[in-house]
Amino acid sequence: MKRRDYINWDEYFMGVAMLAAKRSKDPNTQVGACIVKDNVILSTGYNGFPYGCSDDEYPWERVSEDPNDTKYPYVVHAELNAILNSHGKSLIGATMYVALFPCNECAKAIIQSGVKEVVYYSDKYADSQATMASKRMLTSAGVKIRRIETNLSEITLYFK
């Protein structure tokens, strides 16, 4: 008889997105994304600086008198990183799993890439202008958005 306590596809791909988030060096927010088509992972990404921009030389601050002394002008969000990391693979009709609901800038890239569904874990900025704009654009463009439904509170990995 087969095991019955295995994770479903949504849990698996969200788990991969959450694992990707662990690569982020951001001290406040770690976000991961995983792009999938036909249950095959096409790409992953996490929030961080572009290639060649050392995370030891750029700021991680959230607030500063000079906006260029914060992380915001430099960080590439997980969703855009996953799209860029796909290296030209077709994302048309794909599903993106993401730990945090995408901002408006990422929504534009998601729409333009051809991703047709976004499955998210957290919507903690639901009342922000950026998230409201994102939802409006994704909906207008016909991109399905849904929160993952799971009874899991954790997935444990062991390294022996």
mmCIF file with all atom_site columns, N, CA, C and O in Angstrom, residues 112-140:
data_model
loop_
_atom_site.group_PDB
_atom_site.id
_atom_site.type_symbol
_atom_site.label_atom_id
_atom_site.label_alt_id
_atom_site.label_comp_id
_atom_site.label_asym_id
_atom_site.label_entity_id
_atom_site.label_seq_id
_atom_site.pdbx_PDB_ins_code
_atom_site.Cartn_x
_atom_site.Cartn_y
_atom_site.Cartn_z
_atom_site.occupancy
_atom_site.B_iso_or_equiv
_atom_site.pdbx_formal_charge
_atom_site.auth_seq_id
_atom_site.auth_comp_id
_atom_site.auth_asym_id
_atom_site.auth_atom_id
_atom_site.pdbx_PDB_model_num
ATOM 1   N N  . GLN A 1 112 ? 3.621  39.999 -18.658 1.00 0.00 ? 112 GLN A N  1
ATOM 2   C CA . GLN A 1 112 ? 4.359  40.024 -19.920 1.00 0.00 ? 112 GLN A CA 1
ATOM 3   C C  . GLN A 1 112 ? 5.036  38.696 -20.231 1.00 0.00 ? 112 GLN A C  1
ATOM 4   O O  . GLN A 1 112 ? 5.216  38.359 -21.395 1.00 0.00 ? 112 GLN A O  1
ATOM 5   N N  . SER A 1 113 ? 5.386  37.938 -19.198 1.00 0.00 ? 113 SER A N  1
ATOM 6   C CA . SER A 1 113 ? 6.075  36.654 -19.414 1.00 0.00 ? 113 SER A CA 1
ATOM 7   C C  . SER A 1 113 ? 5.133  35.555 -19.883 1.00 0.00 ? 113 SER A C  1
ATOM 8   O O  . SER A 1 113 ? 5.590  34.519 -20.362 1.00 0.00 ? 113 SER A O  1
ATOM 9   N N  . GLY A 1 114 ? 3.828  35.748 -19.699 1.00 0.00 ? 114 GLY A N  1
ATOM 10  C CA . GLY A 1 114 ? 2.861  34.726 -20.103 1.00 0.00 ? 114 GLY A CA 1
ATOM 11  C C  . GLY A 1 114 ? 2.402  33.813 -18.994 1.00 0.00 ? 114 GLY A C  1
ATOM 12  O O  . GLY A 1 114 ? 1.589  32.907 -19.222 1.00 0.00 ? 114 GLY A O  1
ATOM 13  N N  . VAL A 1 115 ? 2.894  34.021 -17.774 1.00 0.00 ? 115 VAL A N  1
ATOM 14  C CA . VAL A 1 115 ? 2.422  33.236 -16.628 1.00 0.00 ? 115 VAL A CA 1
ATOM 15  C C  . VAL A 1 115 ? 0.921  33.456 -16.492 1.00 0.00 ? 115 VAL A C  1
ATOM 16  O O  . VAL A 1 115 ? 0.441  34.591 -16.572 1.00 0.00 ? 115 VAL A O  1
ATOM 17  N N  . LYS A 1 116 ? 0.167  32.373 -16.306 1.00 0.00 ? 116 LYS A N  1
ATOM 18  C CA . LYS A 1 116 ? -1.296 32.472 -16.280 1.00 0.00 ? 116 LYS A CA 1
ATOM 19  C C  . LYS A 1 116 ? -1.905 32.248 -14.909 1.00 0.00 ? 116 LYS A C  1
ATOM 20  O O  . LYS A 1 116 ? -3.117 32.399 -14.735 1.00 0.00 ? 116 LYS A O  1
ATOM 21  N N  . GLU A 1 117 ? -1.084 31.872 -13.920 1.00 0.00 ? 117 GLU A N  1
ATOM 22  C CA . GLU A 1 117 ? -1.617 31.681 -12.571 1.00 0.00 ? 117 GLU A CA 1
ATOM 23  C C  . GLU A 1 117 ? -0.536 32.027 -11.556 1.00 0.00 ? 117 GLU A C  1
ATOM 24  O O  . GLU A 1 117 ? 0.629  31.689 -11.744 1.00 0.00 ? 117 GLU A O  1
ATOM 25  N N  . VAL A 1 118 ? -0.957 32.706 -10.500 1.00 0.00 ? 118 VAL A N  1
ATOM 26  C CA . VAL A 1 118 ? -0.073 33.013 -9.377  1.00 0.00 ? 118 VAL A CA 1
ATOM 27  C C  . VAL A 1 118 ? -0.684 32.392 -8.127  1.00 0.00 ? 118 VAL A C  1
ATOM 28  O O  . VAL A 1 118 ? -1.832 32.691 -7.781  1.00 0.00 ? 118 VAL A O  1
ATOM 29  N N  . VAL A 1 119 ? 0.065  31.518 -7.485  1.00 0.00 ? 119 VAL A N  1
ATOM 30  C CA . VAL A 1 119 ? -0.342 30.905 -6.225  1.00 0.00 ? 119 VAL A CA 1
ATOM 31  C C  . VAL A 1 119 ? 0.558  31.513 -5.157  1.00 0.00 ? 119 VAL A C  1
ATOM 32  O O  . VAL A 1 119 ? 1.778  31.453 -5.268  1.00 0.00 ? 119 VAL A O  1
ATOM 33  N N  . TYR A 1 120 ? -0.047 32.117 -4.152  1.00 0.00 ? 120 TYR A N  1
ATOM 34  C CA . TYR A 1 120 ? 0.744  32.820 -3.139  1.00 0.00 ? 120 TYR A CA 1
ATOM 35  C C  . TYR A 1 120 ? 0.452  32.264 -1.752  1.00 0.00 ? 120 TYR A C  1
ATOM 36  O O  . TYR A 1 120 ? -0.583 31.650 -1.515  1.00 0.00 ? 120 TYR A O  1
ATOM 37  N N  . TYR A 1 121 ? 1.402  32.506 -0.846  1.00 0.00 ? 121 TYR A N  1
ATOM 38  C CA . TYR A 1 121 ? 1.253  32.064 0.539   1.00 0.00 ? 121 TYR A CA 1
ATOM 39  C C  . TYR A 1 121 ? 0.755  33.204 1.421   1.00 0.00 ? 121 TYR A C  1
ATOM 40  O O  . TYR A 1 121 ? -0.239 33.081 2.109   1.00 0.00 ? 121 TYR A O  1
ATOM 41  N N  . SER A 1 122 ? 1.450  34.336 1.395   1.00 0.00 ? 122 SER A N  1
ATOM 42  C CA . SER A 1 122 ? 1.115  35.466 2.268   1.00 0.00 ? 122 SER A CA 1
ATOM 43  C C  . SER A 1 122 ? 0.655  36.662 1.451   1.00 0.00 ? 122 SER A C  1
ATOM 44  O O  . SER A 1 122 ? 1.149  36.898 0.347   1.00 0.00 ? 122 SER A O  1
ATOM 45  N N  . ASP A 1 123 ? -0.281 37.402 2.010   1.00 0.00 ? 123 ASP A N  1
ATOM 46  C CA . ASP A 1 123 ? -0.760 38.643 1.391   1.00 0.00 ? 123 ASP A CA 1
ATOM 47  C C  . ASP A 1 123 ? -0.696 39.753 2.438   1.00 0.00 ? 123 ASP A C  1
ATOM 48  O O  . ASP A 1 123 ? -1.637 40.516 2.614   1.00 0.00 ? 123 ASP A O  1
ATOM 49  N N  . LYS A 1 124 ? 0.435  39.827 3.145   1.00 0.00 ? 124 LYS A N  1
ATOM 50  C CA . LYS A 1 124 ? 0.530  40.741 4.287   1.00 0.00 ? 124 LYS A CA 1
ATOM 51  C C  . LYS A 1 124 ? 0.482  42.209 3.899   1.00 0.00 ? 124 LYS A C  1
ATOM 52  O O  . LYS A 1 124 ? 0.236  43.054 4.750   1.00 0.00 ? 124 LYS A O  1
ATOM 53  N N  . TYR A 1 125 ? 0.692  42.524 2.628   1.00 0.00 ? 125 TYR A N  1
ATOM 54  C CA . TYR A 1 125 ? 0.595  43.923 2.185   1.00 0.00 ? 125 TYR A CA 1
ATOM 55  C C  . TYR A 1 125 ? -0.672 44.152 1.355   1.00 0.00 ? 125 TYR A C  1
ATOM 56  O O  . TYR A 1 125 ? -0.706 45.013 0.484   1.00 0.00 ? 125 TYR A O  1
ATOM 57  N N  . ALA A 1 126 ? -1.717 43.400 1.633   1.00 0.00 ? 126 ALA A N  1
ATOM 58  C CA . ALA A 1 126 ? -2.955 43.461 0.846   1.00 0.00 ? 126 ALA A CA 1
ATOM 59  C C  . ALA A 1 126 ? -3.528 44.870 0.733   1.00 0.00 ? 126 ALA A C  1
ATOM 60  O O  . ALA A 1 126 ? -4.137 45.218 -0.283  1.00 0.00 ? 126 ALA A O  1
ATOM 61  N N  . ASP A 1 127 ? -3.350 45.681 1.760   1.00 0.00 ? 127 ASP A N  1
ATOM 62  C CA . ASP A 1 127 ? -3.917 47.026 1.756   1.00 0.00 ? 127 ASP A CA 1
ATOM 63  C C  . ASP A 1 127 ? -2.996 48.077 1.149   1.00 0.00 ? 127 ASP A C  1
ATOM 64  O O  . ASP A 1 127 ? -3.352 49.249 1.103   1.00 0.00 ? 127 ASP A O  1
ATOM 65  N N  . SER A 1 128 ? -1.829 47.675 0.678   1.00 0.00 ? 128 SER A N  1
ATOM 66  C CA . SER A 1 128 ? -0.897 48.645 0.092   1.00 0.00 ? 128 SER A CA 1
ATOM 67  C C  . SER A 1 128 ? -1.329 48.998 -1.329  1.00 0.00 ? 128 SER A C  1
ATOM 68  O O  . SER A 1 128 ? -1.974 48.209 -2.023  1.00 0.00 ? 128 SER A O  1
ATOM 69  N N  . GLN A 1 129 ? -0.956 50.188 -1.749  1.00 0.00 ? 129 GLN A N  1
ATOM 70  C CA . GLN A 1 129 ? -1.279 50.644 -3.095  1.00 0.00 ? 129 GLN A CA 1
ATOM 71  C C  . GLN A 1 129 ? -0.673 49.717 -4.154  1.00 0.00 ? 129 GLN A C  1
ATOM 72  O O  . GLN A 1 129 ? -1.311 49.398 -5.153  1.00 0.00 ? 129 GLN A O  1
ATOM 73  N N  . ALA A 1 130 ? 0.570  49.283 -3.926  1.00 0.00 ? 130 ALA A N  1
ATOM 74  C CA . ALA A 1 130 ? 1.252  48.417 -4.886  1.00 0.00 ? 130 ALA A CA 1
ATOM 75  C C  . ALA A 1 130 ? 0.528  47.084 -5.059  1.00 0.00 ? 130 ALA A C  1
ATOM 76  O O  . ALA A 1 130 ? 0.378  46.594 -6.174  1.00 0.00 ? 130 ALA A O  1
ATOM 77  N N  . THR A 1 131 ? 0.064  46.503 -3.965  1.00 0.00 ? 131 THR A N  1
ATOM 78  C CA . THR A 1 131 ? -0.635 45.216 -4.052  1.00 0.00 ? 131 THR A CA 1
ATOM 79  C C  . THR A 1 131 ? -2.005 45.380 -4.699  1.00 0.00 ? 131 THR A C  1
ATOM 80  O O  . THR A 1 131 ? -2.416 44.547 -5.511  1.00 0.00 ? 131 THR A O  1
ATOM 81  N N  . MET A 1 132 ? -2.695 46.462 -4.370  1.00 0.00 ? 132 MET A N  1
ATOM 82  C CA . MET A 1 132 ? -3.997 46.699 -5.009  1.00 0.00 ? 132 MET A CA 1
ATOM 83  C C  . MET A 1 132 ? -3.838 46.897 -6.516  1.00 0.00 ? 132 MET A C  1
ATOM 84  O O  . MET A 1 132 ? -4.623 46.365 -7.309  1.00 0.00 ? 132 MET A O  1
ATOM 85  N N  . ALA A 1 133 ? -2.796 47.626 -6.923  1.00 0.00 ? 133 ALA A N  1
ATOM 86  C CA . ALA A 1 133 ? -2.533 47.811 -8.355  1.00 0.00 ? 133 ALA A CA 1
ATOM 87  C C  . ALA A 1 133 ? -2.182 46.480 -9.007  1.00 0.00 ? 133 ALA A C  1
ATOM 88  O O  . ALA A 1 133 ? -2.628 46.185 -10.123 1.00 0.00 ? 133 ALA A O  1
ATOM 89  N N  . SER A 1 134 ? -1.408 45.674 -8.306  1.00 0.00 ? 134 SER A N  1
ATOM 90  C CA . SER A 1 134 ? -1.019 44.366 -8.802  1.00 0.00 ? 134 SER A CA 1
ATOM 91  C C  . SER A 1 134 ? -2.248 43.495 -9.058  1.00 0.00 ? 134 SER A C  1
ATOM 92  O O  . SER A 1 134 ? -2.392 42.896 -10.127 1.00 0.00 ? 134 SER A O  1
ATOM 93  N N  . LYS A 1 135 ? -3.135 43.435 -8.084  1.00 0.00 ? 135 LYS A N  1
ATOM 94  C CA . LYS A 1 135 ? -4.346 42.619 -8.228  1.00 0.00 ? 135 LYS A CA 1
ATOM 95  C C  . LYS A 1 135 ? -5.203 43.112 -9.383  1.00 0.00 ? 135 LYS A C  1
ATOM 96  O O  . LYS A 1 135 ? -5.768 42.308 -10.135 1.00 0.00 ? 135 LYS A O  1
ATOM 97  N N  . ARG A 1 136 ? -5.280 44.417 -9.537  1.00 0.00 ? 136 ARG A N  1
ATOM 98  C CA . ARG A 1 136 ? -6.072 44.978 -10.640 1.00 0.00 ? 136 ARG A CA 1
ATOM 99  C C  . ARG A 1 136 ? -5.489 44.556 -11.993 1.00 0.00 ? 136 ARG A C  1
ATOM 100 O O  . ARG A 1 136 ? -6.219 44.113 -12.880 1.00 0.00 ? 136 ARG A O  1
ATOM 101 N N  . MET A 1 137 ? -4.159 44.694 -12.145 1.00 0.00 ? 137 MET A N  1
ATOM 102 C CA . MET A 1 137 ? -3.532 44.328 -13.415 1.00 0.00 ? 137 MET A CA 1
ATOM 103 C C  . MET A 1 137 ? -3.618 42.831 -13.688 1.00 0.00 ? 137 MET A C  1
ATOM 104 O O  . MET A 1 137 ? -3.950 42.421 -14.808 1.00 0.00 ? 137 MET A O  1
ATOM 105 N N  . LEU A 1 138 ? -3.310 42.011 -12.691 1.00 0.00 ? 138 LEU A N  1
ATOM 106 C CA . LEU A 1 138 ? -3.345 40.564 -12.889 1.00 0.00 ? 138 LEU A CA 1
ATOM 107 C C  . LEU A 1 138 ? -4.745 40.106 -13.289 1.00 0.00 ? 138 LEU A C  1
ATOM 108 O O  . LEU A 1 138 ? -4.914 39.312 -14.220 1.00 0.00 ? 138 LEU A O  1
ATOM 109 N N  . THR A 1 139 ? -5.751 40.655 -12.615 1.00 0.00 ? 139 THR A N  1
ATOM 110 C CA . THR A 1 139 ? -7.137 40.300 -12.924 1.00 0.00 ? 139 THR A CA 1
ATOM 111 C C  . THR A 1 139 ? -7.509 40.740 -14.343 1.00 0.00 ? 139 THR A C  1
ATOM 112 O O  . THR A 1 139 ? -8.077 39.970 -15.120 1.00 0.00 ? 139 THR A O  1
ATOM 113 N N  . SER A 1 140 ? -7.167 41.976 -14.698 1.00 0.00 ? 140 SER A N  1
ATOM 114 C CA . SER A 1 140 ? -7.475 42.494 -16.038 1.00 0.00 ? 140 SER A CA 1
ATOM 115 C C  . SER A 1 140 ? -6.821 41.659 -17.130 1.00 0.00 ? 140 SER A C  1
ATOM 116 O O  . SER A 1 140 ? -7.391 41.469 -18.197 1.00 0.00 ? 140 SER A O  1
#
